[in-house]
Amino acid sequence: MDVDPPADLEGKTGPDSKGKSRFLYENAADIMCRASRYWASIVPSGTSWHLDTNKVLKVHFDLQEGQGVNAHYDRKKGLVCYGQTVCGIRVYAGESPSLISHELGHAVLDAVRPDLFDAHMREIDAFHEAFGDISALLTGLQIDSLRNAVLAETDGQIHQSSQVSRFGEQAGWAYRQMLPYCVEMDCMRNLANCFTYQPISTLPLETPMAASISRNPHSFCRVFSGAFLRFLAGVYNENKRMDSEGLKKASEVAGEILMAGARTANITQAFFPEVAAHMIDADKAIYGGKYEESLKDAFERHEIPYTRETKPGPAPPGKRNLIAMWILGAKYGLAEDFAVLIPAESHSRRKMKRSAAAKEAESFVEDLFLRGKVEVGEMDQRGKARGMGPQGAHKTHQIIRDQKTGLLRFTRRYFD
Ligand SMILES: [Zn+2]
């Protein structure tokens, strides 16, 4: 792990420039060390960052104005943070422990489940976002003073709203000035919520964040992260040590069970129930079912079924047997069709019939175009694709020309 001195981007060298740059560097280094130490104690021994990350996960500071208050995880670059001046105040993602810990959560999940990166399923994207928010929650709880503040604020009712449940308070303020509908009332997303599980295909593309959930993964993720906060509170209560050390222990147990569930869950459209079922299995295997009631209570409150679609047992991450499914380029203003890779078993060539998983991949691509998240470059010959979605949206996916085949291919660039 490494943190690039932000002063480099200003044409200076080293982390010894004064003021803001120095603060950004020290702050990010501190957050990354704390978050990495926590996750190093949770992931299986021998785990390393994704192969494309070159062994060292870096944090980059993009200091250009007007990039939005955001950050992303990129397999090549590592973590990239941006900022924007809002109402005369410079708000920078690199200052936020929540946002940096969230992006590191994407990197951790990608290290143990690289196959989720290009799964092309909306609920899997939402789980990645939930995992990022949970990473911010759990790594925040490694600070003794913050644990005491949470215990005081909630009077020991950990499932209630607190400094660690309110994800991105400062960034949330900035978004509220620019796009009030896209964040909650007091933060970007609050893990203390009552949103319930529904098939993601039945939800609208976007809704006001404070009021309801939508297909946007940053919105739908709150169903799972809300259940996880409930589970964390259940572990804390079960262990009957109602102090800072008890809360620290609960954060370790809950993180361990989450990691086991995430590592073994099979790729499926209904990914929340799949992870939930595997977390219950993990609790039985590690703790003899000690936290089963806490898990079931948490999932039931958020109406996440914990029955599996697939057989029990681990789904070892690895290269899946993928085939290309072709999507009509004309629908998106492209002169050529483009390929999306989907699991081979989900697509029957012989019957020329698209499976539910293939339809889900089509819907996944369509949602991204509608939200302006696909970079098409010179392939957009009619300008139609550029006109889709809000201006300035960060492009998480792209359509590139495959160097070997010369054909167009749809891929992910990063998680934001
Ligand atoms: Zn994210």
Coordinates of C-alpha atoms and ligand atoms in Angstrom, one line a residue:
M1 CA 0.0 0.0 0.0
D2 CA 1.3 3.5 -0.8
V3 CA -0.1 7.0 -0.8
D4 CA 1.1 9.3 -3.6
P5 CA 2.1 12.7 -2.2
P6 CA -0.6 15.1 -3.6
A7 CA 1.9 17.8 -4.1
D8 CA 3.2 15.9 -7.1
L9 CA 0.1 16.9 -9.0
E10 CA 1.0 20.6 -8.4
G11 CA 4.4 20.2 -9.9
K12 CA 6.2 19.9 -6.6
T13 CA 7.8 16.8 -5.2
G14 CA 7.5 14.9 -1.9
P15 CA 4.9 15.1 0.8
D16 CA 6.6 18.1 2.5
S17 CA 4.6 20.9 0.9
K18 CA 2.6 23.0 3.4
G19 CA -1.0 23.2 4.2
K20 CA -3.7 21.3 2.4
S21 CA -1.6 19.0 0.4
R22 CA 0.3 17.9 3.5
F23 CA -3.0 17.4 5.3
L24 CA -4.4 15.3 2.5
Y25 CA -1.3 13.1 2.4
E26 CA -1.2 12.5 6.2
N27 CA -4.9 12.0 6.4
A28 CA -5.1 9.5 3.6
A29 CA -2.0 7.6 4.9
D30 CA -3.6 7.3 8.4
I31 CA -7.0 6.1 7.0
M32 CA -5.4 3.6 4.6
C33 CA -3.1 2.2 7.4
R34 CA -6.0 1.7 9.7
A35 CA -8.3 0.2 7.1
S36 CA -5.6 -2.1 5.7
R37 CA -4.7 -3.4 9.2
Y38 CA -8.3 -4.2 9.9
W39 CA -9.0 -6.1 6.6
A40 CA -5.6 -7.8 6.9
S41 CA -6.9 -9.4 10.1
I42 CA -10.1 -10.6 8.3
V43 CA -9.0 -11.8 4.8
P44 CA -7.4 -15.3 4.4
S45 CA -3.7 -15.3 4.9
G46 CA -1.8 -14.9 1.7
T47 CA -4.4 -12.6 0.1
S48 CA -2.9 -9.9 -2.1
W49 CA -4.4 -7.0 -4.1
H50 CA -5.7 -7.9 -7.6
L51 CA -2.9 -8.9 -9.9
D52 CA -3.4 -5.7 -12.1
T53 CA -2.7 -3.5 -9.0
N54 CA 1.0 -4.4 -9.0
K55 CA 1.2 -5.6 -5.4
V56 CA 1.0 -2.0 -4.0
L57 CA -2.4 -0.2 -3.7
K58 CA -1.9 3.5 -4.3
V59 CA -4.0 6.6 -3.5
H60 CA -3.9 9.3 -6.1
F61 CA -5.2 12.8 -5.6
D62 CA -6.7 14.5 -8.7
L63 CA -6.7 18.1 -7.6
Q64 CA -8.4 19.5 -10.7
E65 CA -11.4 21.6 -9.9
G66 CA -14.9 20.5 -10.9
Q67 CA -14.4 16.7 -10.8
G68 CA -17.2 16.2 -8.2
V69 CA -16.9 15.1 -4.6
N70 CA -16.1 11.5 -5.4
A71 CA -13.5 8.8 -5.5
H72 CA -13.0 5.5 -7.3
Y73 CA -11.2 2.2 -7.2
D74 CA -9.3 1.3 -10.3
R75 CA -7.3 -1.9 -10.8
K76 CA -4.5 -0.1 -12.5
K77 CA -4.2 3.2 -10.6
G78 CA -5.6 2.1 -7.2
L79 CA -7.7 4.7 -5.4
V80 CA -8.3 8.1 -7.0
C81 CA -9.9 11.0 -5.1
Y82 CA -11.4 14.2 -6.6
G83 CA -12.9 17.4 -5.2
Q84 CA -15.0 20.4 -6.1
T85 CA -15.7 23.9 -4.7
V86 CA -19.2 24.1 -3.4
C87 CA -20.7 27.4 -2.1
G88 CA -17.2 28.7 -1.9
I89 CA -15.9 25.8 0.2
R90 CA -13.4 23.3 -1.3
V91 CA -14.8 19.8 -0.5
Y92 CA -12.4 17.0 -1.3
A93 CA -13.0 13.2 -1.2
G94 CA -9.5 12.6 0.0
E95 CA -10.3 14.3 3.3
S96 CA -13.1 11.9 4.1
P97 CA -12.3 8.7 6.1
S98 CA -15.7 7.3 4.9
L99 CA -14.9 7.7 1.2
I100 CA -11.4 6.4 1.4
S101 CA -12.4 3.4 3.5
H102 CA -15.3 2.8 1.1
E103 CA -12.9 2.7 -2.0
L104 CA -10.5 0.5 -0.1
G105 CA -13.5 -1.9 0.6
H106 CA -13.9 -2.2 -3.2
A107 CA -10.2 -3.1 -3.5
V108 CA -10.5 -5.7 -0.7
L109 CA -13.5 -7.4 -2.2
D110 CA -11.8 -7.4 -5.6
A111 CA -8.8 -9.1 -4.0
V112 CA -10.9 -12.0 -2.7
R113 CA -13.6 -12.0 -5.4
P114 CA -12.2 -10.8 -8.7
D115 CA -15.0 -12.5 -10.6
L116 CA -17.5 -9.9 -9.3
F117 CA -15.7 -7.1 -11.1
D118 CA -17.3 -7.9 -14.5
A119 CA -20.3 -10.0 -13.4
H120 CA -22.7 -7.5 -15.2
M121 CA -25.5 -8.0 -12.6
R122 CA -27.1 -5.0 -10.8
E123 CA -27.4 -6.7 -7.4
I124 CA -23.7 -7.7 -7.5
D125 CA -22.8 -4.1 -8.2
A126 CA -25.0 -3.0 -5.2
F127 CA -23.3 -5.6 -3.0
H128 CA -19.9 -4.1 -3.9
E129 CA -21.2 -0.7 -2.9
A130 CA -22.7 -2.1 0.4
F131 CA -19.3 -3.8 1.1
G132 CA -17.6 -0.4 0.6
D133 CA -20.0 1.4 3.1
I134 CA -19.5 -1.5 5.5
S135 CA -15.8 -1.1 5.2
A136 CA -16.1 2.5 6.2
L137 CA -18.3 1.4 9.2
L138 CA -16.0 -1.3 10.4
T139 CA -12.7 0.5 9.9
G140 CA -14.1 3.5 11.7
L141 CA -14.9 1.3 14.7
Q142 CA -11.2 0.5 15.1
I143 CA -10.7 3.9 16.7
D144 CA -11.3 3.8 20.4
S145 CA -12.5 7.4 20.7
L146 CA -15.0 6.9 17.8
R147 CA -16.4 3.7 19.5
N148 CA -17.0 5.7 22.7
A149 CA -18.6 8.5 20.7
V150 CA -20.9 5.9 19.0
L151 CA -21.8 4.3 22.3
A152 CA -22.6 7.7 23.8
E153 CA -24.6 8.9 20.8
T154 CA -26.7 5.8 20.5
D155 CA -26.8 4.9 24.3
G156 CA -25.5 1.5 23.3
Q157 CA -28.2 0.9 20.6
I158 CA -25.7 0.3 17.8
H159 CA -28.4 -0.1 15.2
Q160 CA -29.3 3.5 15.5
S161 CA -27.9 6.4 13.5
S162 CA -24.4 7.4 14.6
Q163 CA -21.2 8.9 13.3
V164 CA -20.2 5.5 11.8
S165 CA -23.6 4.7 10.3
R166 CA -23.8 8.1 8.5
F167 CA -21.6 7.5 5.5
G168 CA -20.0 10.6 3.9
E169 CA -21.4 13.4 6.1
Q170 CA -19.2 16.2 4.6
A171 CA -19.6 14.9 1.0
G172 CA -23.3 14.6 1.6
W173 CA -23.5 18.3 2.5
A174 CA -21.7 19.2 -0.7
Y175 CA -24.1 17.0 -2.8
R176 CA -27.1 18.5 -1.0
Q177 CA -26.2 22.0 -2.3
M178 CA -25.8 20.7 -5.9
L179 CA -28.2 17.8 -6.3
P180 CA -30.3 17.5 -3.1
Y181 CA -32.2 14.4 -4.4
C182 CA -29.1 12.2 -4.7
V183 CA -28.2 12.0 -1.0
E184 CA -29.9 11.6 2.4
M185 CA -30.8 14.4 4.8
D186 CA -27.7 14.2 7.0
C187 CA -25.1 12.3 5.0
M188 CA -24.7 10.5 1.6
R189 CA -26.2 7.2 2.9
N190 CA -27.2 6.1 6.3
L191 CA -26.8 2.4 7.3
A192 CA -29.4 3.0 10.0
N193 CA -32.4 2.6 7.6
C194 CA -35.5 0.5 7.1
F195 CA -35.3 -0.2 3.3
T196 CA -36.4 -3.6 2.4
Y197 CA -35.4 -6.1 -0.3
Q198 CA -37.2 -6.3 -3.6
P199 CA -36.3 -7.8 -6.9
I200 CA -34.1 -5.0 -8.4
S201 CA -35.8 -5.2 -11.8
T202 CA -39.0 -4.0 -10.2
L203 CA -37.5 -0.7 -9.0
P204 CA -37.2 2.7 -10.9
L205 CA -33.9 3.8 -12.3
E206 CA -33.5 6.6 -9.8
T207 CA -35.5 8.0 -6.9
P208 CA -34.8 10.6 -4.2
M209 CA -32.2 8.9 -1.9
A210 CA -33.8 9.9 1.3
A211 CA -37.3 8.6 0.5
S212 CA -36.9 5.3 -1.3
I213 CA -34.6 2.8 -3.1
S214 CA -33.9 2.5 -6.8
R215 CA -31.9 0.4 -9.2
N216 CA -28.9 2.7 -8.8
P217 CA -26.4 0.4 -6.9
H218 CA -25.5 3.3 -4.5
S219 CA -29.2 3.4 -3.5
F220 CA -30.1 -0.3 -3.5
C221 CA -26.9 -1.2 -1.5
R222 CA -28.6 0.3 1.6
V223 CA -30.8 -2.7 2.0
F224 CA -27.8 -5.0 2.6
S225 CA -25.7 -2.4 4.6
G226 CA -28.7 -1.7 6.7
A227 CA -29.1 -5.4 7.5
F228 CA -25.4 -5.6 8.3
L229 CA -25.6 -2.8 10.8
R230 CA -28.5 -4.7 12.5
F231 CA -26.4 -7.8 12.6
L232 CA -23.4 -5.9 14.1
A233 CA -25.7 -4.6 16.8
G234 CA -26.9 -8.2 17.4
V235 CA -23.4 -9.5 17.8
Y236 CA -22.6 -6.7 20.2
N237 CA -25.7 -7.5 22.3
E238 CA -25.0 -11.2 22.2
N239 CA -21.6 -10.9 23.6
K240 CA -22.9 -8.9 26.6
R241 CA -19.8 -6.7 26.9
M242 CA -21.3 -3.3 26.6
D243 CA -18.2 -1.1 26.2
S244 CA -15.7 0.0 23.7
E245 CA -13.8 -3.3 23.7
G246 CA -17.1 -5.2 23.3
L247 CA -17.9 -3.1 20.2
K248 CA -14.4 -3.6 18.8
K249 CA -14.9 -7.4 19.2
A250 CA -18.3 -7.2 17.5
S251 CA -16.7 -5.4 14.6
E252 CA -14.2 -8.2 14.2
V253 CA -16.8 -11.0 14.4
A254 CA -19.3 -9.4 12.1
G255 CA -16.5 -8.6 9.5
E256 CA -15.2 -12.2 9.6
I257 CA -18.7 -13.6 9.0
L258 CA -19.4 -11.1 6.2
M259 CA -16.0 -11.9 4.5
A260 CA -16.8 -15.7 4.7
G261 CA -20.2 -15.1 3.1
A262 CA -18.8 -12.8 0.4
R263 CA -16.0 -15.3 -0.5
T264 CA -18.3 -18.3 -0.9
A265 CA -21.4 -16.8 -2.4
N266 CA -22.1 -18.0 -5.9
I267 CA -22.7 -15.5 -8.7
T268 CA -26.4 -15.1 -9.2
Q269 CA -28.9 -12.3 -9.9
A270 CA -30.3 -12.5 -6.3
F271 CA -26.9 -11.9 -4.8
F272 CA -28.1 -10.4 -1.4
P273 CA -30.0 -13.6 -0.5
E274 CA -27.1 -15.7 -1.7
V275 CA -24.6 -13.9 0.6
A276 CA -27.0 -13.9 3.4
A277 CA -27.4 -17.7 3.2
H278 CA -23.6 -18.1 3.1
M279 CA -23.1 -15.8 6.1
I280 CA -25.5 -18.1 8.1
D281 CA -23.4 -21.1 6.9
A282 CA -20.2 -19.3 8.0
D283 CA -21.5 -18.6 11.4
K284 CA -22.3 -22.3 11.9
A285 CA -18.9 -23.3 10.7
I286 CA -16.9 -20.7 12.7
Y287 CA -19.0 -20.1 15.8
G288 CA -21.3 -23.1 16.0
G289 CA -24.4 -21.0 15.1
K290 CA -23.9 -18.5 18.0
Y291 CA -25.0 -15.6 15.9
E292 CA -27.7 -17.3 13.8
E293 CA -30.6 -15.5 15.5
S294 CA -28.9 -12.1 15.1
L295 CA -28.3 -12.8 11.4
K296 CA -31.8 -14.0 10.7
D297 CA -33.3 -11.1 12.6
A298 CA -31.2 -8.6 10.6
F299 CA -32.1 -10.2 7.3
E300 CA -35.8 -10.5 8.2
R301 CA -36.1 -6.9 9.2
H302 CA -34.8 -5.9 5.7
E303 CA -36.8 -8.7 4.1
I304 CA -33.8 -10.3 2.6
P305 CA -34.6 -14.0 2.0
Y306 CA -31.7 -16.2 3.2
T307 CA -32.7 -19.2 1.2
R308 CA -30.2 -20.0 -1.5
E309 CA -30.8 -20.5 -5.2
T310 CA -27.6 -22.6 -5.5
K311 CA -26.3 -25.6 -3.6
P312 CA -24.4 -24.9 -0.4
G313 CA -20.6 -24.9 -0.5
P314 CA -17.9 -22.6 -1.6
A315 CA -17.7 -20.9 -4.9
P316 CA -14.0 -20.7 -5.4
P317 CA -13.2 -17.5 -7.2
G318 CA -11.5 -18.0 -10.5
K319 CA -11.9 -17.6 -14.1
R320 CA -15.4 -18.5 -15.1
N321 CA -16.4 -20.0 -18.4
L322 CA -17.6 -16.9 -20.2
I323 CA -19.1 -16.4 -23.6
A324 CA -19.8 -13.3 -25.6
M325 CA -23.4 -12.1 -25.8
W326 CA -24.0 -9.5 -28.5
I327 CA -25.9 -6.3 -27.9
L328 CA -27.3 -4.1 -30.7
G329 CA -25.1 -1.1 -31.0
A330 CA -27.7 0.9 -32.9
K331 CA -29.9 1.1 -29.7
Y332 CA -27.2 3.3 -28.2
G333 CA -26.2 5.2 -31.3
L334 CA -23.2 3.0 -32.1
A335 CA -22.4 1.9 -35.7
E336 CA -21.4 -1.6 -34.5
D337 CA -22.8 -4.2 -32.1
F338 CA -20.7 -4.9 -29.0
A339 CA -20.0 -8.0 -26.9
V340 CA -20.8 -8.5 -23.2
L341 CA -19.2 -11.5 -21.5
I342 CA -21.7 -13.6 -19.5
P343 CA -21.5 -17.1 -17.9
A344 CA -21.6 -19.8 -20.5
E345 CA -24.3 -21.8 -18.7
S346 CA -26.7 -18.9 -18.8
H347 CA -27.0 -18.7 -22.5
S348 CA -28.4 -21.4 -24.8
R349 CA -27.1 -21.0 -28.3
R350 CA -28.9 -24.0 -29.6
K351 CA -32.3 -22.7 -28.6
M352 CA -31.4 -19.1 -29.5
K353 CA -33.1 -18.1 -26.3
R354 CA -31.7 -15.7 -23.8
S355 CA -31.7 -16.8 -20.2
A356 CA -32.7 -14.7 -17.2
A357 CA -29.0 -14.0 -16.5
A358 CA -28.5 -12.8 -20.1
K359 CA -31.5 -10.5 -19.9
E360 CA -30.2 -9.2 -16.6
A361 CA -26.9 -8.4 -18.4
E362 CA -28.8 -6.5 -21.1
S363 CA -30.7 -4.5 -18.4
F364 CA -27.4 -3.8 -16.6
V365 CA -25.9 -2.3 -19.7
E366 CA -29.1 -0.3 -20.5
D367 CA -29.2 1.2 -17.0
L368 CA -25.6 2.3 -17.3
F369 CA -26.2 4.0 -20.6
L370 CA -29.3 5.7 -19.2
R371 CA -27.3 7.0 -16.2
G372 CA -24.5 8.3 -18.5
K373 CA -21.9 5.8 -17.1
V374 CA -20.5 4.4 -20.3
E375 CA -17.5 5.9 -22.2
V376 CA -17.9 5.2 -25.9
G377 CA -15.3 7.5 -27.4
E378 CA -15.1 7.7 -31.1
M379 CA -17.5 4.7 -31.4
D380 CA -20.4 7.1 -30.8
Q381 CA -20.7 8.2 -34.4
R382 CA -24.1 9.7 -34.2
G383 CA -23.7 11.5 -30.8
K384 CA -26.7 9.6 -29.4
A385 CA -24.7 7.9 -26.6
R386 CA -23.2 11.1 -25.5
G387 CA -26.6 12.6 -25.0
M388 CA -27.7 9.8 -22.6
G389 CA -27.6 10.4 -18.9
P390 CA -26.5 13.4 -16.8
Q391 CA -23.6 15.5 -18.1
G392 CA -20.4 15.0 -16.1
A393 CA -21.3 11.5 -14.8
H394 CA -18.2 9.5 -14.0
K395 CA -17.8 6.8 -16.6
T396 CA -17.5 3.5 -14.8
H397 CA -17.7 1.4 -17.9
Q398 CA -16.4 1.6 -21.5
I399 CA -16.7 0.2 -24.9
I400 CA -13.4 -0.6 -26.4
R401 CA -12.1 -2.3 -29.5
D402 CA -10.5 -5.6 -28.8
Q403 CA -7.0 -5.6 -30.2
K404 CA -7.0 -9.2 -31.1
T405 CA -10.4 -9.6 -32.7
G406 CA -11.1 -6.0 -33.8
L407 CA -14.6 -6.2 -32.4
L408 CA -16.2 -4.0 -29.8
R409 CA -16.3 -5.1 -26.1
F410 CA -18.1 -3.8 -23.0
T411 CA -15.9 -3.7 -19.8
R412 CA -15.7 -2.0 -16.4
R413 CA -13.2 0.7 -15.8
Y414 CA -13.7 1.2 -12.1
F415 CA -16.0 1.2 -9.1
D416 CA -16.9 4.7 -7.8
Ligands
ZN1 ZN -18.4 2.6 -4.4

